[in-house]
C-alpha cells in the first residue's frame, strides 16, 4: 500500500512504474502531484497531456484525464484542448527530445501565443527510451550512442529559449532540488499564460553510464554541487558558469493570454462560446 | 494524537540507494537491493526519503496514538 498522496493522485494498479532504478522521473511525477494538491486543482478540471519518451509514460500513472499523444505533439493537442475549453487546467509533461527536437516548433509557437498551459520538461539530456541517443539538450562534448566521439552540437537552454520565444513564465529546477521543484511548479500552475519548467532530471542508465557520471546518488550529488541560483548567476562570468545548472525563475511576467484574446475575436465576429 | 511513522513498500523498491544516501540521520540502508530501516529511533521525520524516492517505496504515514 503506497502513501496517501500516491493513492489519491496515481493509478496505483499500474504501479510500480516502468522507469529504471534511480531515474528521477518518478520523483518529478510525485512532485507534480504534490504541487497539484497544494494549489488545489480539481481533478475534473485538470487534463494532463504527454508526447513520446520515457517522461511521457507518466500519463499512464496519473489519475487524471490524461492523453498520451504522438511524438513532439503534446503541445499541439494541449492547445486544442485548452481552446475547446479554456476553463481547464492543461498540463503538458514532456522530455527534452520530445519538446525541443521533434516538438521544437510547437514549443516556440506555444510560447509565442502565451496560451494558458503549464509545460513541465523532464530534461535528462538524452533519449532514454530508444537507448541513449544525444538530444538537443545533451551538453557539447558529452557522449551518446549516436555521438560515440562526443557531441559537437551546442545544447539548448530551454528556459532561455522559451523566454525569448515569448513564454511568460520560464524556470529551471533540478531533481536534487525536489522541494524547490514543487514550489516552482505551484507558481507555474497558478500562472496565467504559458509556463515552462525545465526540470534537470537524471538518467543513470543511458546518459550516466555512457558519460561515466556514476550511479543515481552520484548524479544527484553532482547536481547539488553544480547548481547556481539565477540571481547569483547574474554576477558570474560565462567561464564560471560553464557546466553549471542555473536554477530558479528566469521570467515571470503578465501578458495577454491566448484563449482570452481568442474569445474577443469570437465576440467581434458575433459568435458565442 | 496523530504521529508520523516511516513505512516502506519493498516490492516497489528498485534499490537505487537515493533514500539512504540523502537521509540526514543515516536511518536507512540498502540490503540485497531493497531499502531497510536500520535505525528508526534516529528518524527525525523530515520526509526527504519520501520526496526523493523515485518509486514511492518509502513514506511517512500518519498513525493514530492514544
mmCIF file of C-alpha atoms in Angstrom, chain A residues 20-117:
data_model
loop_
_atom_site.group_PDB
_atom_site.id
_atom_site.type_symbol
_atom_site.label_atom_id
_atom_site.label_comp_id
_atom_site.label_asym_id
_atom_site.label_seq_id
_atom_site.Cartn_x
_atom_site.Cartn_y
_atom_site.Cartn_z
ATOM 1 C CA UNK A 20 14.840 2.451 -14.371
ATOM 2 C CA UNK A 21 16.289 2.358 -10.836
ATOM 3 C CA UNK A 22 17.338 5.869 -9.817
ATOM 4 C CA UNK A 23 15.599 7.619 -12.741
ATOM 5 C CA UNK A 24 14.269 10.882 -11.374
ATOM 6 C CA UNK A 25 11.115 10.916 -13.488
ATOM 7 C CA UNK A 26 9.316 9.167 -10.613
ATOM 8 C CA UNK A 27 10.182 11.832 -8.063
ATOM 9 C CA UNK A 28 9.319 14.616 -10.538
ATOM 10 C CA UNK A 29 5.924 12.983 -11.165
ATOM 11 C CA UNK A 30 5.339 12.807 -7.405
ATOM 12 C CA UNK A 31 6.394 16.463 -7.115
ATOM 13 C CA UNK A 32 3.773 17.397 -9.711
ATOM 14 C CA UNK A 33 1.085 15.520 -7.729
ATOM 15 C CA UNK A 34 2.137 17.372 -4.585
ATOM 16 C CA UNK A 35 2.066 20.730 -6.403
ATOM 17 C CA UNK A 36 -1.391 19.978 -7.867
ATOM 18 C CA UNK A 37 -2.714 19.223 -4.370
ATOM 19 C CA UNK A 38 -1.014 22.261 -2.828
ATOM 20 C CA UNK A 39 -2.557 24.546 -5.462
ATOM 21 C CA UNK A 40 -5.903 22.764 -5.107
ATOM 22 C CA UNK A 41 -6.561 21.917 -8.750
ATOM 23 C CA UNK A 42 -9.698 19.847 -9.151
ATOM 24 C CA UNK A 43 -9.474 16.520 -10.914
ATOM 25 C CA UNK A 44 -12.479 17.276 -13.111
ATOM 26 C CA UNK A 45 -10.850 20.476 -14.382
ATOM 27 C CA UNK A 46 -7.342 19.149 -14.940
ATOM 28 C CA UNK A 47 -6.040 17.495 -18.094
ATOM 29 C CA UNK A 48 -2.510 16.144 -18.443
ATOM 30 C CA UNK A 49 -1.042 15.644 -21.910
ATOM 31 C CA UNK A 50 2.217 13.952 -22.870
ATOM 32 C CA UNK A 51 4.133 13.112 -26.015
ATOM 33 C CA UNK A 52 6.521 10.219 -26.523
ATOM 34 C CA UNK A 53 9.528 9.162 -24.494
ATOM 35 C CA UNK A 54 10.372 7.968 -21.003
ATOM 36 C CA UNK A 55 8.907 11.116 -19.425
ATOM 37 C CA UNK A 56 5.686 10.804 -21.358
ATOM 38 C CA UNK A 57 4.928 7.438 -19.751
ATOM 39 C CA UNK A 58 3.863 9.490 -16.718
ATOM 40 C CA UNK A 59 0.334 9.997 -18.001
ATOM 41 C CA UNK A 60 -0.318 6.269 -17.690
ATOM 42 C CA UNK A 61 0.196 6.554 -13.954
ATOM 43 C CA UNK A 62 -1.539 9.843 -13.190
ATOM 44 C CA UNK A 63 -5.134 9.566 -12.043
ATOM 45 C CA UNK A 64 -6.467 12.469 -14.105
ATOM 46 C CA UNK A 65 -7.962 12.878 -17.531
ATOM 47 C CA UNK A 66 -4.784 12.186 -19.474
ATOM 48 C CA UNK A 67 -3.815 11.795 -23.096
ATOM 49 C CA UNK A 68 -0.668 10.158 -24.435
ATOM 50 C CA UNK A 69 -0.144 11.747 -27.830
ATOM 51 C CA UNK A 70 2.259 11.464 -30.761
ATOM 52 C CA UNK A 71 5.945 12.364 -30.635
ATOM 53 C CA UNK A 72 6.558 16.068 -30.093
ATOM 54 C CA UNK A 73 2.905 16.967 -30.473
ATOM 55 C CA UNK A 74 1.792 17.171 -26.849
ATOM 56 C CA UNK A 75 1.606 20.970 -27.034
ATOM 57 C CA UNK A 76 -0.470 20.832 -30.223
ATOM 58 C CA UNK A 77 -3.010 18.502 -28.591
ATOM 59 C CA UNK A 78 -2.915 20.600 -25.410
ATOM 60 C CA UNK A 79 -3.571 23.767 -27.425
ATOM 61 C CA UNK A 80 -6.677 22.142 -28.911
ATOM 62 C CA UNK A 81 -7.918 21.034 -25.503
ATOM 63 C CA UNK A 82 -7.337 24.477 -23.984
ATOM 64 C CA UNK A 83 -9.077 26.273 -26.869
ATOM 65 C CA UNK A 84 -12.052 23.900 -26.722
ATOM 66 C CA UNK A 85 -12.479 24.557 -23.009
ATOM 67 C CA UNK A 86 -10.364 27.423 -21.653
ATOM 68 C CA UNK A 87 -11.600 26.712 -18.106
ATOM 69 C CA UNK A 88 -9.481 23.549 -17.960
ATOM 70 C CA UNK A 89 -6.048 23.440 -16.361
ATOM 71 C CA UNK A 90 -3.929 21.873 -19.062
ATOM 72 C CA UNK A 91 -0.550 20.440 -18.090
ATOM 73 C CA UNK A 92 1.960 19.047 -20.567
ATOM 74 C CA UNK A 93 4.519 16.514 -19.379
ATOM 75 C CA UNK A 94 7.332 16.027 -21.835
ATOM 76 C CA UNK A 95 11.002 15.232 -22.245
ATOM 77 C CA UNK A 96 13.904 17.179 -23.724
ATOM 78 C CA UNK A 97 13.846 15.359 -27.064
ATOM 79 C CA UNK A 98 10.068 15.436 -27.335
ATOM 80 C CA UNK A 99 9.802 19.172 -26.647
ATOM 81 C CA UNK A 100 12.976 20.636 -28.153
ATOM 82 C CA UNK A 101 13.664 18.377 -31.150
ATOM 83 C CA UNK A 102 10.561 16.689 -32.523
ATOM 84 C CA UNK A 103 8.254 19.257 -30.920
ATOM 85 C CA UNK A 104 10.562 22.248 -31.071
ATOM 86 C CA UNK A 105 8.321 24.132 -33.443
ATOM 87 C CA UNK A 106 5.251 23.537 -31.285
ATOM 88 C CA UNK A 107 7.207 24.772 -28.268
ATOM 89 C CA UNK A 108 8.239 28.120 -29.750
ATOM 90 C CA UNK A 109 4.757 28.818 -31.090
ATOM 91 C CA UNK A 110 3.008 27.883 -27.840
ATOM 92 C CA UNK A 111 5.449 30.287 -26.155
ATOM 93 C CA UNK A 112 4.719 32.995 -28.726
ATOM 94 C CA UNK A 113 0.955 32.650 -28.252
ATOM 95 C CA UNK A 114 1.223 32.697 -24.472
ATOM 96 C CA UNK A 115 -1.522 30.088 -24.224
ATOM 97 C CA UNK A 116 -2.500 29.083 -20.687
ATOM 98 C CA UNK A 117 -0.712 25.742 -20.498
#
